Tab-separated table of C-alpha atoms in Angstrom:
chain	number	residue	atom	x	y	z
G	1	MET	CA	-0.201	36.146	28.566
G	2	ASP	CA	-3.198	35.730	30.908
G	3	LYS	CA	-3.035	33.695	34.109
G	4	LYS	CA	-4.872	30.652	32.686
G	5	ALA	CA	-2.646	30.486	29.598
G	6	ASN	CA	0.447	30.861	31.765
G	7	VAL	CA	-0.636	27.948	33.975
G	8	GLN	CA	-1.343	25.769	30.911
G	9	LEU	CA	2.062	26.560	29.405
G	10	GLN	CA	3.717	25.763	32.731
G	11	LEU	CA	1.938	22.388	32.847
G	12	GLN	CA	3.085	21.678	29.283
G	13	ASN	CA	6.694	22.448	30.181
G	14	GLU	CA	6.501	20.275	33.292
G	15	PHE	CA	5.137	17.399	31.201
G	16	SER	CA	8.008	17.753	28.709
G	17	GLN	CA	10.590	17.920	31.492
G	18	ARG	CA	9.254	14.704	33.018
G	19	ASN	CA	10.251	13.133	29.703
G	20	PRO	CA	7.792	10.205	29.785
G	21	LYS	CA	8.609	6.987	28.008
G	22	VAL	CA	7.024	6.449	24.581
G	23	GLY	CA	7.449	2.886	23.328
G	24	ASN	CA	11.196	2.194	23.418
G	25	SER	CA	11.975	5.925	23.399
G	26	TYR	CA	11.435	9.023	25.494
G	27	PHE	CA	9.392	12.140	24.796
G	28	GLN	CA	12.442	14.351	24.263
G	29	ASP	CA	13.957	11.965	21.687
G	30	ASP	CA	13.628	13.148	18.085
G	31	ILE	CA	12.924	9.622	16.871
G	32	TRP	CA	10.320	7.531	18.675
G	33	ASP	CA	10.543	3.754	18.381
G	34	LEU	CA	6.928	2.676	18.866
G	35	THR	CA	7.423	-1.048	18.257
G	36	PRO	CA	6.008	-2.084	21.682
G	37	LEU	CA	2.766	-0.254	20.832
G	38	VAL	CA	2.155	-2.237	17.629
G	39	THR	CA	-0.927	-4.456	17.894
G	40	ASN	CA	-1.303	-5.345	14.213
G	41	ASN	CA	1.254	-7.786	12.771
G	42	GLN	CA	0.751	-6.257	9.309
G	43	THR	CA	1.922	-2.782	10.400
G	44	PRO	CA	4.797	-1.711	8.090
G	45	ASN	CA	8.190	-1.217	9.746
G	46	SER	CA	8.311	2.383	8.506
G	47	VAL	CA	5.225	3.204	10.586
G	48	LYS	CA	6.735	1.815	13.787
G	49	LYS	CA	8.982	4.861	14.142
G	50	LEU	CA	8.073	8.534	14.303
G	51	ASP	CA	10.890	10.768	13.094
G	52	PHE	CA	10.556	14.415	14.161
G	53	THR	CA	13.900	15.546	12.738
G	54	PHE	CA	12.146	17.045	9.690
G	55	CYS	CA	10.906	19.862	11.964
G	56	GLU	CA	13.714	22.373	12.515
G	57	SER	CA	11.818	24.717	14.847
G	58	PRO	CA	12.204	23.533	18.482
G	59	VAL	CA	8.923	25.230	19.439
G	60	MET	CA	6.931	23.588	16.647
G	61	LYS	CA	8.604	20.250	17.308
G	62	GLU	CA	7.529	20.381	20.954
G	63	THR	CA	3.909	21.003	19.971
G	64	LEU	CA	4.089	18.318	17.281
G	65	LYS	CA	5.322	15.789	19.836
G	66	ASN	CA	2.532	16.728	22.226
G	67	TYR	CA	0.006	16.153	19.446
G	68	ALA	CA	1.576	12.803	18.500
G	69	TYR	CA	1.562	11.711	22.163
G	70	TYR	CA	-2.123	12.648	22.387
G	71	LEU	CA	-2.951	10.769	19.161
G	72	LEU	CA	-1.312	7.563	20.375
G	73	GLY	CA	-4.109	7.221	22.910
G	74	VAL	CA	-6.865	8.014	20.418
G	75	VAL	CA	-6.206	6.478	16.984
G	76	SER	CA	-4.196	3.664	15.416
G	77	LEU	CA	-0.441	3.904	14.926
G	78	LEU	CA	-0.938	4.116	11.155
G	79	HIS	CA	-3.201	7.158	11.544
G	80	VAL	CA	-0.690	8.805	13.901
G	81	TYR	CA	2.039	8.284	11.313
G	82	LYS	CA	-0.068	9.752	8.499
G	83	LYS	CA	-1.150	12.836	10.470
G	84	ILE	CA	2.386	13.642	11.642
G	85	TYR	CA	4.698	12.427	8.899
G	86	ALA	CA	2.462	12.896	5.868
G	87	TYR	CA	0.008	15.741	6.415
G	88	LEU	CA	1.684	17.988	9.013
G	89	ARG	CA	5.139	17.480	7.557
G	90	VAL	CA	3.905	19.114	4.337
G	91	PHE	CA	2.527	22.032	6.341
G	92	ILE	CA	5.821	22.516	8.227
G	93	ASN	CA	8.394	21.729	5.528
G	94	GLU	CA	6.628	23.383	2.605
G	95	TYR	CA	4.158	26.025	3.763
G	96	CYS	CA	5.875	27.224	6.966
G	97	SER	CA	9.291	27.257	5.308
G	98	LYS	CA	7.909	29.349	2.456
G	99	TYR	CA	6.336	31.959	4.765
G	100	ASN	CA	8.906	31.882	7.605
G	101	ILE	CA	6.498	30.508	10.211
G	102	ASP	CA	8.364	28.942	13.138
G	103	CYS	CA	5.587	28.326	15.684
G	104	PHE	CA	1.932	27.282	15.502
G	105	SER	CA	0.872	30.274	17.625
G	106	GLN	CA	1.639	32.560	14.656
G	107	LEU	CA	-1.293	31.142	12.722
G	108	ASN	CA	-4.622	32.878	12.239
G	109	THR	CA	-7.759	32.346	10.159
G	110	ALA	CA	-6.150	33.936	7.105
G	111	THR	CA	-3.103	31.635	7.181
G	112	PHE	CA	-5.359	28.607	7.751
G	113	LYS	CA	-7.420	29.482	4.654
G	114	ASP	CA	-4.263	30.212	2.686
G	115	PHE	CA	-2.808	26.816	3.591
G	116	ALA	CA	-6.062	25.212	2.454
G	117	GLU	CA	-5.655	26.907	-0.940
G	118	TYR	CA	-2.007	25.837	-1.042
G	119	ILE	CA	-3.094	22.213	-0.580
G	120	ARG	CA	-5.966	22.574	-3.061
G	121	ASN	CA	-3.466	23.609	-5.741
G	122	LYS	CA	-0.697	21.217	-4.742
G	123	PRO	CA	0.223	18.880	-7.664
G	124	ASN	CA	-0.310	15.203	-7.011
G	125	LYS	CA	2.911	13.486	-8.099
G	126	ARG	CA	1.160	10.121	-8.114
G	127	ASN	CA	-1.459	11.367	-10.568
G	128	ASN	CA	0.580	13.111	-13.283
G	129	GLY	CA	0.654	16.430	-11.439
G	130	LYS	CA	-3.127	16.812	-11.206
G	131	PRO	CA	-4.547	18.544	-8.081
G	132	LEU	CA	-5.139	16.453	-4.986
G	133	ALA	CA	-8.615	14.998	-4.530
G	134	PRO	CA	-10.900	17.051	-2.218
G	135	PHE	CA	-11.000	14.324	0.424
G	136	THR	CA	-7.182	14.147	0.452
G	137	CYS	CA	-7.060	17.935	0.841
G	138	PHE	CA	-9.455	17.619	3.772
G	139	ARG	CA	-7.085	15.204	5.538
G	140	TYR	CA	-4.132	17.597	5.241
G	141	VAL	CA	-6.036	20.628	6.498
G	142	ASN	CA	-8.019	18.737	9.140
G	143	ALA	CA	-4.805	17.483	10.785
G	144	LEU	CA	-3.730	21.095	11.334
G	145	GLU	CA	-7.191	22.096	12.546
G	146	GLU	CA	-7.298	19.227	15.043
G	147	LEU	CA	-3.814	20.028	16.371
G	148	ILE	CA	-4.859	23.623	17.049
G	149	LYS	CA	-8.177	22.676	18.684
G	150	VAL	CA	-6.634	20.047	20.955
G	151	GLY	CA	-3.729	22.370	21.705
G	152	GLN	CA	-6.110	25.125	22.826
G	153	ILE	CA	-7.662	22.751	25.355
G	154	LYS	CA	-4.346	21.396	26.599
G	155	GLY	CA	-2.423	24.682	26.627
G	156	TRP	CA	0.096	24.018	23.858
G	157	ASP	CA	1.799	26.755	21.865
G	158	VAL	CA	-1.096	27.350	19.445
G	159	PRO	CA	-3.340	30.369	18.706
G	160	LYS	CA	-5.611	31.240	21.625
G	161	GLU	CA	-8.447	32.697	19.498
G	162	ASN	CA	-11.033	30.580	17.689
G	163	LEU	CA	-9.826	30.339	14.092
G	164	PHE	CA	-12.709	28.151	12.963
G	165	ALA	CA	-15.831	30.134	13.850
G	166	ASN	CA	-16.735	30.703	10.195
G	167	ILE	CA	-14.483	28.322	8.280
G	168	ASN	CA	-13.030	24.866	8.849
G	169	SER	CA	-11.657	21.908	6.919
G	170	ALA	CA	-15.089	20.278	6.549
G	171	LYS	CA	-16.687	23.399	5.034
G	172	LEU	CA	-13.732	23.857	2.717
G	173	PHE	CA	-13.543	20.346	1.285
G	174	LEU	CA	-16.118	17.759	2.406
G	175	LYS	CA	-19.096	19.000	0.377
G	176	GLU	CA	-16.908	19.005	-2.725
G	177	ALA	CA	-15.526	15.573	-1.831
G	178	TYR	CA	-18.961	13.977	-1.420
G	179	LYS	CA	-20.186	15.570	-4.661
G	180	GLN	CA	-17.205	14.083	-6.487
G	181	MET	CA	-17.992	10.667	-4.994
G	182	ASP	CA	-21.633	10.934	-6.142
G	183	ASP	CA	-20.568	12.030	-9.638
G	184	ARG	CA	-18.357	8.968	-9.909
G	185	LYS	CA	-21.076	6.691	-8.571
G	186	TYR	CA	-23.696	7.844	-11.065
G	187	LYS	CA	-21.428	8.743	-13.956
G	188	GLU	CA	-23.273	8.593	-17.297
G	189	ILE	CA	-22.120	5.950	-19.769
G	190	PRO	CA	-20.446	7.610	-22.803
G	191	GLN	CA	-22.598	7.393	-25.929
G	192	ASP	CA	-20.048	5.395	-27.984
G	193	ILE	CA	-19.749	2.784	-25.220
G	194	PHE	CA	-23.539	2.650	-24.872
G	195	ASN	CA	-23.922	2.064	-28.635
G	196	LYS	CA	-21.395	-0.798	-28.532
G	197	ILE	CA	-23.327	-2.439	-25.685
G	198	ILE	CA	-26.630	-2.199	-27.611
G	199	ASN	CA	-25.061	-3.509	-30.842
G	200	SER	CA	-23.462	-6.431	-29.021
G	201	ALA	CA	-26.748	-7.290	-27.323
G	202	MET	CA	-28.617	-7.177	-30.644
G	203	TYR	CA	-25.970	-9.338	-32.319
G	204	LEU	CA	-26.118	-11.951	-29.565
G	205	SER	CA	-29.915	-11.938	-29.717
G	206	THR	CA	-29.814	-12.531	-33.497
G	207	GLN	CA	-27.304	-15.360	-33.119
G	208	LYS	CA	-29.493	-17.011	-30.498
G	209	ARG	CA	-32.582	-16.891	-32.755
G	210	SER	CA	-30.604	-18.352	-35.673
G	211	THR	CA	-29.353	-21.205	-33.494
G	212	ASN	CA	-32.891	-22.006	-32.293
G	213	GLN	CA	-34.194	-22.094	-35.884
G	214	LEU	CA	-31.452	-24.558	-36.912
G	215	LYS	CA	-32.340	-26.808	-34.007
G	216	LYS	CA	-36.047	-26.790	-34.979
G	217	GLY	CA	-35.369	-27.395	-38.704
G	218	PRO	CA	-35.271	-31.232	-38.688
G	219	LEU	CA	-38.524	-31.387	-36.724
G	220	ILE	CA	-40.546	-29.628	-39.461
């Protein structure tokens, strides 16, 4: 480990040892009660707590907490919850468990791309097992990408090399996502539906002419 990386890791450890308060909890707690940080009265109760117990690796959990602590000063509590408990939990509990990955620093460009394919082919239980939408895939993969990028700046236990020089979550999914949105926006009307619309319009037009002729009859 080079001198700069060693200093960054030392600063990270010192930060963890200080055990700063987070809402009603402390950094080293595995469940953070974030109720005091809630600014929106409509925030669900489930979002007011961050539960890190799903992550069995102490090293990964430490990095995950650092990322969550960073996010709390950047985005809404709901977005923090989604990034940690929805997107990254899938990466840790499903992908990392499958391939015996127990720290983020083990990742490289190949594993990042492989996780993207894993998400691309992941069945969507809410949509009869169909693949996840491209924009949903982007959210899963982008959460991991952001964690690594922020971690590289702050000296967390993440890969030191640039994994995203030639590939990233946007290149993998956003073009496809926007194309899907455009296809839905300008989707062609099926021919049978179009014919029904034309027939209904013609029928209504005929009925209107007949009604007008009946009204004019007594005047002739």
